[in-house]
């Protein structure tokens, strides 16, 4: 059997990658000014969010130098500069996933570029399958922590100092203050908001019954195929992360039931209004926080 070679970047590849990041950064700073300190990655099925905000400018990923374009149904590949409750925000509709087969440096490229543009807060959203009987399809879960089961890490390889520490701390990868704000907003608006840990798997297949049992045992509440690489890079770059999973299916309520991508996309849409309301309140509150912290 041929051994699997894990691709990590050496110094020359990193130099080429930094040139890509710089081209991408330069393009975006020419298109959007001032560049907002908040961004959101809208996961599968949440593309419709753009209809709910005041979009100032939309740019297809294909126009942004080196931005990775997802091959997955339900991922648009668009960057929107928008105003949400008087707060300017970048919304990325679509992301590249580990299972699409390219190096993780591609998956995290947009986060690195936004980091170089001065991003302070990143909202990562995803569709996820529940492993916990108290977290059910249609729920939103605030991610408190994650378990990286992708067996890959976007920080492996040469790591220039400007990207942040070589050995980043990950004791609070989903910022406590941001989580508290989300919980307060949820309470005010009567939106049930669950909390729990996200297991990030490479995919693309859904889990076997034995895997579901294993994931529950090791402390995961939900499972998905994204978010973890972006979160790691954001933490390295000192960007605070809020993670929100919308639950599209449950492995806990109906063990062994069939999961399909169509079901995931369809159910993700059901969460739409609750999600928009939560984000609406969050954006209102985040403006106050940024003013207080002088961001
Ligand atoms: N497993 C992995 N990823 C997912 C799932 C799931 O059940 N649902 C949505 N994304």
PDB file of N, CA, C and O in Angstrom, residues 26-61:
ATOM      1  N   UNK A  26      -4.331  42.885  -0.840  1.00  0.00           N
ATOM      2  CA  UNK A  26      -4.260  44.171  -1.543  1.00  0.00           C
ATOM      3  C   UNK A  26      -5.534  44.407  -2.358  1.00  0.00           C
ATOM      4  O   UNK A  26      -6.099  45.483  -2.373  1.00  0.00           O
ATOM      5  N   UNK A  27      -6.004  43.349  -3.033  1.00  0.00           N
ATOM      6  CA  UNK A  27      -7.229  43.465  -3.834  1.00  0.00           C
ATOM      7  C   UNK A  27      -8.396  43.897  -2.942  1.00  0.00           C
ATOM      8  O   UNK A  27      -9.116  44.845  -3.252  1.00  0.00           O
ATOM      9  N   UNK A  28      -8.550  43.212  -1.821  1.00  0.00           N
ATOM     10  CA  UNK A  28      -9.709  43.508  -0.957  1.00  0.00           C
ATOM     11  C   UNK A  28      -9.593  44.881  -0.306  1.00  0.00           C
ATOM     12  O   UNK A  28     -10.597  45.582  -0.157  1.00  0.00           O
ATOM     13  N   UNK A  29      -8.372  45.296   0.041  1.00  0.00           N
ATOM     14  CA  UNK A  29      -8.267  46.619   0.677  1.00  0.00           C
ATOM     15  C   UNK A  29      -8.549  47.710  -0.347  1.00  0.00           C
ATOM     16  O   UNK A  29      -8.984  48.801   0.013  1.00  0.00           O
ATOM     17  N   UNK A  30      -8.367  47.406  -1.639  1.00  0.00           N
ATOM     18  CA  UNK A  30      -8.707  48.364  -2.693  1.00  0.00           C
ATOM     19  C   UNK A  30     -10.215  48.430  -2.932  1.00  0.00           C
ATOM     20  O   UNK A  30     -10.753  49.444  -3.365  1.00  0.00           O
ATOM     21  N   UNK A  31     -10.910  47.336  -2.655  1.00  0.00           N
ATOM     22  CA  UNK A  31     -12.351  47.262  -2.927  1.00  0.00           C
ATOM     23  C   UNK A  31     -13.195  47.738  -1.753  1.00  0.00           C
ATOM     24  O   UNK A  31     -14.306  48.224  -1.936  1.00  0.00           O
ATOM     25  N   UNK A  32     -12.692  47.495  -0.530  1.00  0.00           N
ATOM     26  CA  UNK A  32     -13.513  47.757   0.666  1.00  0.00           C
ATOM     27  C   UNK A  32     -12.706  48.590   1.657  1.00  0.00           C
ATOM     28  O   UNK A  32     -11.669  48.142   2.142  1.00  0.00           O
ATOM     29  N   UNK A  33     -13.178  49.784   1.925  1.00  0.00           N
ATOM     30  CA  UNK A  33     -12.451  50.621   2.872  1.00  0.00           C
ATOM     31  C   UNK A  33     -13.428  51.505   3.649  1.00  0.00           C
ATOM     32  O   UNK A  33     -14.342  52.065   3.046  1.00  0.00           O
ATOM     33  N   UNK A  34     -13.270  51.637   4.977  1.00  0.00           N
ATOM     34  CA  UNK A  34     -12.324  50.865   5.777  1.00  0.00           C
ATOM     35  C   UNK A  34     -12.814  49.420   5.908  1.00  0.00           C
ATOM     36  O   UNK A  34     -14.024  49.163   5.866  1.00  0.00           O
ATOM     37  N   UNK A  35     -11.876  48.523   6.082  1.00  0.00           N
ATOM     38  CA  UNK A  35     -12.235  47.116   6.161  1.00  0.00           C
ATOM     39  C   UNK A  35     -12.816  46.819   7.549  1.00  0.00           C
ATOM     40  O   UNK A  35     -12.208  47.163   8.555  1.00  0.00           O
ATOM     41  N   UNK A  36     -14.034  46.227   7.620  1.00  0.00           N
ATOM     42  CA  UNK A  36     -14.649  46.047   8.934  1.00  0.00           C
ATOM     43  C   UNK A  36     -13.903  45.035   9.811  1.00  0.00           C
ATOM     44  O   UNK A  36     -13.293  44.100   9.287  1.00  0.00           O
ATOM     45  N   UNK A  37     -13.984  45.208  11.120  1.00  0.00           N
ATOM     46  CA  UNK A  37     -13.283  44.293  12.033  1.00  0.00           C
ATOM     47  C   UNK A  37     -14.056  43.003  12.341  1.00  0.00           C
ATOM     48  O   UNK A  37     -13.600  42.190  13.121  1.00  0.00           O
ATOM     49  N   UNK A  38     -15.249  42.854  11.727  1.00  0.00           N
ATOM     50  CA  UNK A  38     -16.065  41.651  11.993  1.00  0.00           C
ATOM     51  C   UNK A  38     -16.352  40.918  10.693  1.00  0.00           C
ATOM     52  O   UNK A  38     -16.651  41.550   9.672  1.00  0.00           O
ATOM     53  N   UNK A  39     -16.293  39.596  10.746  1.00  0.00           N
ATOM     54  CA  UNK A  39     -16.671  38.801   9.572  1.00  0.00           C
ATOM     55  C   UNK A  39     -17.420  37.561  10.024  1.00  0.00           C
ATOM     56  O   UNK A  39     -17.297  37.125  11.171  1.00  0.00           O
ATOM     57  N   UNK A  40     -18.206  37.035   9.090  1.00  0.00           N
ATOM     58  CA  UNK A  40     -18.936  35.798   9.364  1.00  0.00           C
ATOM     59  C   UNK A  40     -18.738  34.831   8.196  1.00  0.00           C
ATOM     60  O   UNK A  40     -18.762  35.248   7.039  1.00  0.00           O
ATOM     61  N   UNK A  41     -18.535  33.574   8.520  1.00  0.00           N
ATOM     62  CA  UNK A  41     -18.553  32.551   7.477  1.00  0.00           C
ATOM     63  C   UNK A  41     -19.914  31.867   7.574  1.00  0.00           C
ATOM     64  O   UNK A  41     -20.247  31.288   8.614  1.00  0.00           O
ATOM     65  N   UNK A  42     -20.716  32.001   6.525  1.00  0.00           N
ATOM     66  CA  UNK A  42     -22.054  31.401   6.522  1.00  0.00           C
ATOM     67  C   UNK A  42     -21.947  29.979   5.972  1.00  0.00           C
ATOM     68  O   UNK A  42     -21.517  29.778   4.842  1.00  0.00           O
ATOM     69  N   UNK A  43     -22.310  29.010   6.796  1.00  0.00           N
ATOM     70  CA  UNK A  43     -22.202  27.603   6.400  1.00  0.00           C
ATOM     71  C   UNK A  43     -23.298  27.159   5.445  1.00  0.00           C
ATOM     72  O   UNK A  43     -24.141  27.966   5.029  1.00  0.00           O
ATOM     73  N   UNK A  44     -23.317  25.853   5.142  1.00  0.00           N
ATOM     74  CA  UNK A  44     -24.278  25.278   4.188  1.00  0.00           C
ATOM     75  C   UNK A  44     -25.700  25.690   4.529  1.00  0.00           C
ATOM     76  O   UNK A  44     -26.115  25.603   5.679  1.00  0.00           O
ATOM     77  N   UNK A  45     -26.422  26.142   3.522  1.00  0.00           N
ATOM     78  CA  UNK A  45     -27.847  26.435   3.703  1.00  0.00           C
ATOM     79  C   UNK A  45     -28.111  27.820   4.281  1.00  0.00           C
ATOM     80  O   UNK A  45     -29.256  28.233   4.364  1.00  0.00           O
ATOM     81  N   UNK A  46     -27.066  28.546   4.676  1.00  0.00           N
ATOM     82  CA  UNK A  46     -27.289  29.868   5.264  1.00  0.00           C
ATOM     83  C   UNK A  46     -27.029  30.999   4.268  1.00  0.00           C
ATOM     84  O   UNK A  46     -26.982  32.169   4.646  1.00  0.00           O
ATOM     85  N   UNK A  47     -26.863  30.631   2.999  1.00  0.00           N
ATOM     86  CA  UNK A  47     -26.576  31.623   1.956  1.00  0.00           C
ATOM     87  C   UNK A  47     -27.625  32.734   1.922  1.00  0.00           C
ATOM     88  O   UNK A  47     -27.326  33.879   1.608  1.00  0.00           O
ATOM     89  N   UNK A  48     -28.884  32.407   2.287  1.00  0.00           N
ATOM     90  CA  UNK A  48     -30.009  33.337   2.226  1.00  0.00           C
ATOM     91  C   UNK A  48     -29.875  34.518   3.184  1.00  0.00           C
ATOM     92  O   UNK A  48     -30.652  35.467   3.114  1.00  0.00           O
ATOM     93  N   UNK A  49     -28.905  34.465   4.053  1.00  0.00           N
ATOM     94  CA  UNK A  49     -28.699  35.516   5.041  1.00  0.00           C
ATOM     95  C   UNK A  49     -28.491  36.876   4.365  1.00  0.00           C
ATOM     96  O   UNK A  49     -28.854  37.909   4.906  1.00  0.00           O
ATOM     97  N   UNK A  50     -27.967  36.828   3.163  1.00  0.00           N
ATOM     98  CA  UNK A  50     -27.670  38.089   2.461  1.00  0.00           C
ATOM     99  C   UNK A  50     -28.941  38.865   2.117  1.00  0.00           C
ATOM    100  O   UNK A  50     -28.887  40.073   1.916  1.00  0.00           O
ATOM    101  N   UNK A  51     -30.071  38.166   2.062  1.00  0.00           N
ATOM    102  CA  UNK A  51     -31.329  38.865   1.773  1.00  0.00           C
ATOM    103  C   UNK A  51     -31.798  39.673   2.982  1.00  0.00           C
ATOM    104  O   UNK A  51     -32.699  40.488   2.872  1.00  0.00           O
ATOM    105  N   UNK A  52     -31.230  39.404   4.147  1.00  0.00           N
ATOM    106  CA  UNK A  52     -31.716  40.020   5.387  1.00  0.00           C
ATOM    107  C   UNK A  52     -30.872  41.209   5.843  1.00  0.00           C
ATOM    108  O   UNK A  52     -31.181  41.839   6.835  1.00  0.00           O
ATOM    109  N   UNK A  53     -29.763  41.449   5.163  1.00  0.00           N
ATOM    110  CA  UNK A  53     -28.893  42.546   5.591  1.00  0.00           C
ATOM    111  C   UNK A  53     -28.781  43.570   4.462  1.00  0.00           C
ATOM    112  O   UNK A  53     -29.177  43.293   3.325  1.00  0.00           O
ATOM    113  N   UNK A  54     -28.260  44.757   4.787  1.00  0.00           N
ATOM    114  CA  UNK A  54     -28.089  45.753   3.722  1.00  0.00           C
ATOM    115  C   UNK A  54     -26.713  45.523   3.088  1.00  0.00           C
ATOM    116  O   UNK A  54     -25.670  45.810   3.691  1.00  0.00           O
ATOM    117  N   UNK A  55     -26.753  44.948   1.878  1.00  0.00           N
ATOM    118  CA  UNK A  55     -25.487  44.631   1.215  1.00  0.00           C
ATOM    119  C   UNK A  55     -24.958  45.887   0.530  1.00  0.00           C
ATOM    120  O   UNK A  55     -25.651  46.526  -0.255  1.00  0.00           O
ATOM    121  N   UNK A  56     -23.717  46.244   0.844  1.00  0.00           N
ATOM    122  CA  UNK A  56     -23.102  47.428   0.238  1.00  0.00           C
ATOM    123  C   UNK A  56     -22.367  47.019  -1.035  1.00  0.00           C
ATOM    124  O   UNK A  56     -22.410  47.697  -2.047  1.00  0.00           O
ATOM    125  N   UNK A  57     -21.718  45.872  -0.970  1.00  0.00           N
ATOM    126  CA  UNK A  57     -20.962  45.397  -2.138  1.00  0.00           C
ATOM    127  C   UNK A  57     -20.833  43.881  -2.085  1.00  0.00           C
ATOM    128  O   UNK A  57     -20.655  43.321  -0.999  1.00  0.00           O
ATOM    129  N   UNK A  58     -20.957  43.254  -3.256  1.00  0.00           N
ATOM    130  CA  UNK A  58     -20.782  41.796  -3.316  1.00  0.00           C
ATOM    131  C   UNK A  58     -19.633  41.489  -4.268  1.00  0.00           C
ATOM    132  O   UNK A  58     -19.580  42.072  -5.352  1.00  0.00           O
ATOM    133  N   UNK A  59     -18.772  40.602  -3.883  1.00  0.00           N
ATOM    134  CA  UNK A  59     -17.665  40.220  -4.771  1.00  0.00           C
ATOM    135  C   UNK A  59     -17.619  38.697  -4.856  1.00  0.00           C
ATOM    136  O   UNK A  59     -17.536  38.019  -3.824  1.00  0.00           O
ATOM    137  N   UNK A  60     -17.693  38.164  -6.085  1.00  0.00           N
ATOM    138  CA  UNK A  60     -17.569  36.712  -6.234  1.00  0.00           C
ATOM    139  C   UNK A  60     -16.153  36.288  -5.859  1.00  0.00           C
ATOM    140  O   UNK A  60     -15.190  36.986  -6.203  1.00  0.00           O
ATOM    141  N   UNK A  61     -16.049  35.155  -5.192  1.00  0.00           N
ATOM    142  CA  UNK A  61     -14.719  34.647  -4.825  1.00  0.00           C
ATOM    143  C   UNK A  61     -13.821  34.546  -6.066  1.00  0.00           C
ATOM    144  O   UNK A  61     -12.616  34.717  -5.980  1.00  0.00           O
TER     145      UNK A  61
END
